[in-house]
mmCIF file of C-alpha atoms in Angstrom:
data_model
loop_
_atom_site.group_PDB
_atom_site.id
_atom_site.type_symbol
_atom_site.label_atom_id
_atom_site.label_comp_id
_atom_site.label_asym_id
_atom_site.label_seq_id
_atom_site.Cartn_x
_atom_site.Cartn_y
_atom_site.Cartn_z
ATOM 1 C CA UNK A 1 -10.163 -26.632 3.101
ATOM 2 C CA UNK A 2 -11.201 -23.400 4.259
ATOM 3 C CA UNK A 3 -9.739 -19.574 4.178
ATOM 4 C CA UNK A 4 -7.256 -18.662 7.650
ATOM 5 C CA UNK A 5 -5.855 -15.586 6.905
ATOM 6 C CA UNK A 6 -3.337 -15.976 9.533
ATOM 7 C CA UNK A 7 -1.641 -18.380 7.069
ATOM 8 C CA UNK A 8 -2.331 -15.758 4.047
ATOM 9 C CA UNK A 9 -0.115 -13.414 5.920
ATOM 10 C CA UNK A 10 2.858 -15.713 6.908
ATOM 11 C CA UNK A 11 2.584 -16.938 3.193
ATOM 12 C CA UNK A 12 2.898 -13.106 2.171
ATOM 13 C CA UNK A 13 5.451 -11.991 4.464
ATOM 14 C CA UNK A 14 7.319 -14.983 3.601
ATOM 15 C CA UNK A 15 7.024 -13.791 -0.470
ATOM 16 C CA UNK A 16 8.062 -9.940 0.450
ATOM 17 C CA UNK A 17 11.074 -11.518 2.766
ATOM 18 C CA UNK A 18 11.898 -13.684 -0.560
ATOM 19 C CA UNK A 19 11.814 -10.522 -2.310
ATOM 20 C CA UNK A 20 9.424 -12.478 -4.889
ATOM 21 C CA UNK A 21 6.333 -8.278 -4.568
ATOM 22 C CA UNK A 22 3.993 -9.680 -7.267
ATOM 23 C CA UNK A 23 3.175 -13.080 -5.566
ATOM 24 C CA UNK A 24 3.078 -11.100 -1.635
ATOM 25 C CA UNK A 25 1.374 -8.266 -3.449
ATOM 26 C CA UNK A 26 -1.346 -11.336 -5.201
ATOM 27 C CA UNK A 27 -2.061 -12.745 -1.056
ATOM 28 C CA UNK A 28 -2.448 -9.610 0.027
ATOM 29 C CA UNK A 29 -5.113 -8.359 -2.250
ATOM 30 C CA UNK A 30 -7.240 -11.466 -2.025
ATOM 31 C CA UNK A 31 -7.056 -10.939 1.866
ATOM 32 C CA UNK A 32 -8.044 -7.335 1.055
ATOM 33 C CA UNK A 33 -10.762 -9.022 -0.440
ATOM 34 C CA UNK A 34 -11.614 -11.446 1.308
ATOM 35 C CA UNK A 35 -11.601 -8.367 3.810
ATOM 36 C CA UNK A 36 -14.182 -5.850 1.178
ATOM 37 C CA UNK A 37 -16.841 -9.128 0.842
ATOM 38 C CA UNK A 38 -17.520 -9.637 4.578
ATOM 39 C CA UNK A 39 -18.358 -6.131 5.059
ATOM 40 C CA UNK A 40 -15.377 -4.714 7.637
ATOM 41 C CA UNK A 41 -13.536 -2.703 6.930
ATOM 42 C CA UNK A 42 -8.503 -3.776 5.557
ATOM 43 C CA UNK A 43 -6.780 -3.973 7.479
ATOM 44 C CA UNK A 44 -4.395 -0.435 8.148
ATOM 45 C CA UNK A 45 -1.222 -3.231 8.046
ATOM 46 C CA UNK A 46 -2.626 -5.420 5.029
ATOM 47 C CA UNK A 47 -3.293 -1.901 3.486
ATOM 48 C CA UNK A 48 -0.093 -0.773 3.697
ATOM 49 C CA UNK A 49 1.443 -3.875 2.743
ATOM 50 C CA UNK A 50 0.074 -4.304 -0.584
ATOM 51 C CA UNK A 51 1.295 -0.748 -1.602
ATOM 52 C CA UNK A 52 4.324 -0.952 -0.530
ATOM 53 C CA UNK A 53 4.249 -4.505 -2.353
ATOM 54 C CA UNK A 54 2.380 -2.709 -5.888
ATOM 55 C CA UNK A 55 4.494 -0.096 -5.580
ATOM 56 C CA UNK A 56 7.894 -1.320 -5.792
ATOM 57 C CA UNK A 57 5.957 -4.688 -8.466
ATOM 58 C CA UNK A 58 6.268 -1.264 -10.443
ATOM 59 C CA UNK A 59 2.231 -0.096 -9.693
ATOM 60 C CA UNK A 60 1.944 3.418 -10.133
ATOM 61 C CA UNK A 61 -1.877 3.602 -10.078
ATOM 62 C CA UNK A 62 -4.636 5.650 -9.081
ATOM 63 C CA UNK A 63 -5.498 2.673 -6.993
ATOM 64 C CA UNK A 64 -2.251 2.773 -5.377
ATOM 65 C CA UNK A 65 -2.284 6.159 -5.133
ATOM 66 C CA UNK A 66 -5.553 6.411 -2.930
ATOM 67 C CA UNK A 67 -4.516 3.391 -0.930
ATOM 68 C CA UNK A 68 -1.678 5.601 0.383
ATOM 69 C CA UNK A 69 -4.363 9.184 0.823
ATOM 70 C CA UNK A 70 -5.914 6.863 2.894
ATOM 71 C CA UNK A 71 -3.213 5.524 5.249
ATOM 72 C CA UNK A 72 -2.416 9.140 5.902
ATOM 73 C CA UNK A 73 -5.399 9.684 7.220
ATOM 74 C CA UNK A 74 -5.494 6.298 8.875
ATOM 75 C CA UNK A 75 -1.676 6.356 10.316
ATOM 76 C CA UNK A 76 -0.758 9.213 10.845
ATOM 77 C CA UNK A 77 2.652 8.304 12.761
ATOM 78 C CA UNK A 78 3.513 7.434 9.305
ATOM 79 C CA UNK A 79 2.320 10.095 6.859
ATOM 80 C CA UNK A 80 5.709 11.819 5.901
ATOM 81 C CA UNK A 81 6.656 7.693 4.392
ATOM 82 C CA UNK A 82 3.057 7.837 2.887
ATOM 83 C CA UNK A 83 3.730 11.741 1.480
ATOM 84 C CA UNK A 84 6.964 10.217 -0.412
ATOM 85 C CA UNK A 85 5.562 7.926 -1.928
ATOM 86 C CA UNK A 86 2.574 9.819 -3.220
ATOM 87 C CA UNK A 87 4.796 11.924 -4.397
ATOM 88 C CA UNK A 88 6.558 9.372 -6.748
ATOM 89 C CA UNK A 89 3.343 7.981 -7.464
ATOM 90 C CA UNK A 90 2.622 11.872 -8.994
ATOM 91 C CA UNK A 91 5.896 12.329 -10.439
ATOM 92 C CA UNK A 92 5.649 8.158 -11.925
ATOM 93 C CA UNK A 93 2.008 9.515 -13.224
ATOM 94 C CA UNK A 94 3.537 12.796 -15.227
ATOM 95 C CA UNK A 95 1.799 15.523 -12.952
ATOM 96 C CA UNK A 96 4.823 17.092 -11.248
ATOM 97 C CA UNK A 97 2.592 19.880 -9.914
ATOM 98 C CA UNK A 98 0.659 17.091 -7.182
ATOM 99 C CA UNK A 99 3.974 15.579 -6.823
ATOM 100 C CA UNK A 100 6.091 18.936 -5.569
ATOM 101 C CA UNK A 101 2.901 19.574 -2.841
ATOM 102 C CA UNK A 102 3.258 15.882 -1.450
ATOM 103 C CA UNK A 103 6.764 16.467 -1.339
ATOM 104 C CA UNK A 104 6.469 20.099 0.804
ATOM 105 C CA UNK A 105 4.169 18.238 3.053
ATOM 106 C CA UNK A 106 6.548 15.619 3.790
ATOM 107 C CA UNK A 107 8.734 18.269 4.481
ATOM 108 C CA UNK A 108 11.656 17.054 2.046
#
């Protein structure tokens, strides 16, 4: 049948609760791609969950870094958390200067 974003959200959350980050990430990624396909902006919650499950699965790519940077702008209430993740990603990428800079932004 058709696509139902609410069912997909519940499925992704269920995968997360089970500790299946790869599966959750795949579903969140599919939700994001459907949103981009229709031209509307991705839901910040979905972006955040995609970034979190990607990070937990060991994805420290520039794409995940960019999602966290975007979230730091659009969700200022959680900036400290996002800046810490950005710092860790830069550290994994070997960029200690940027890692330290974002750690300072986070106040850590």
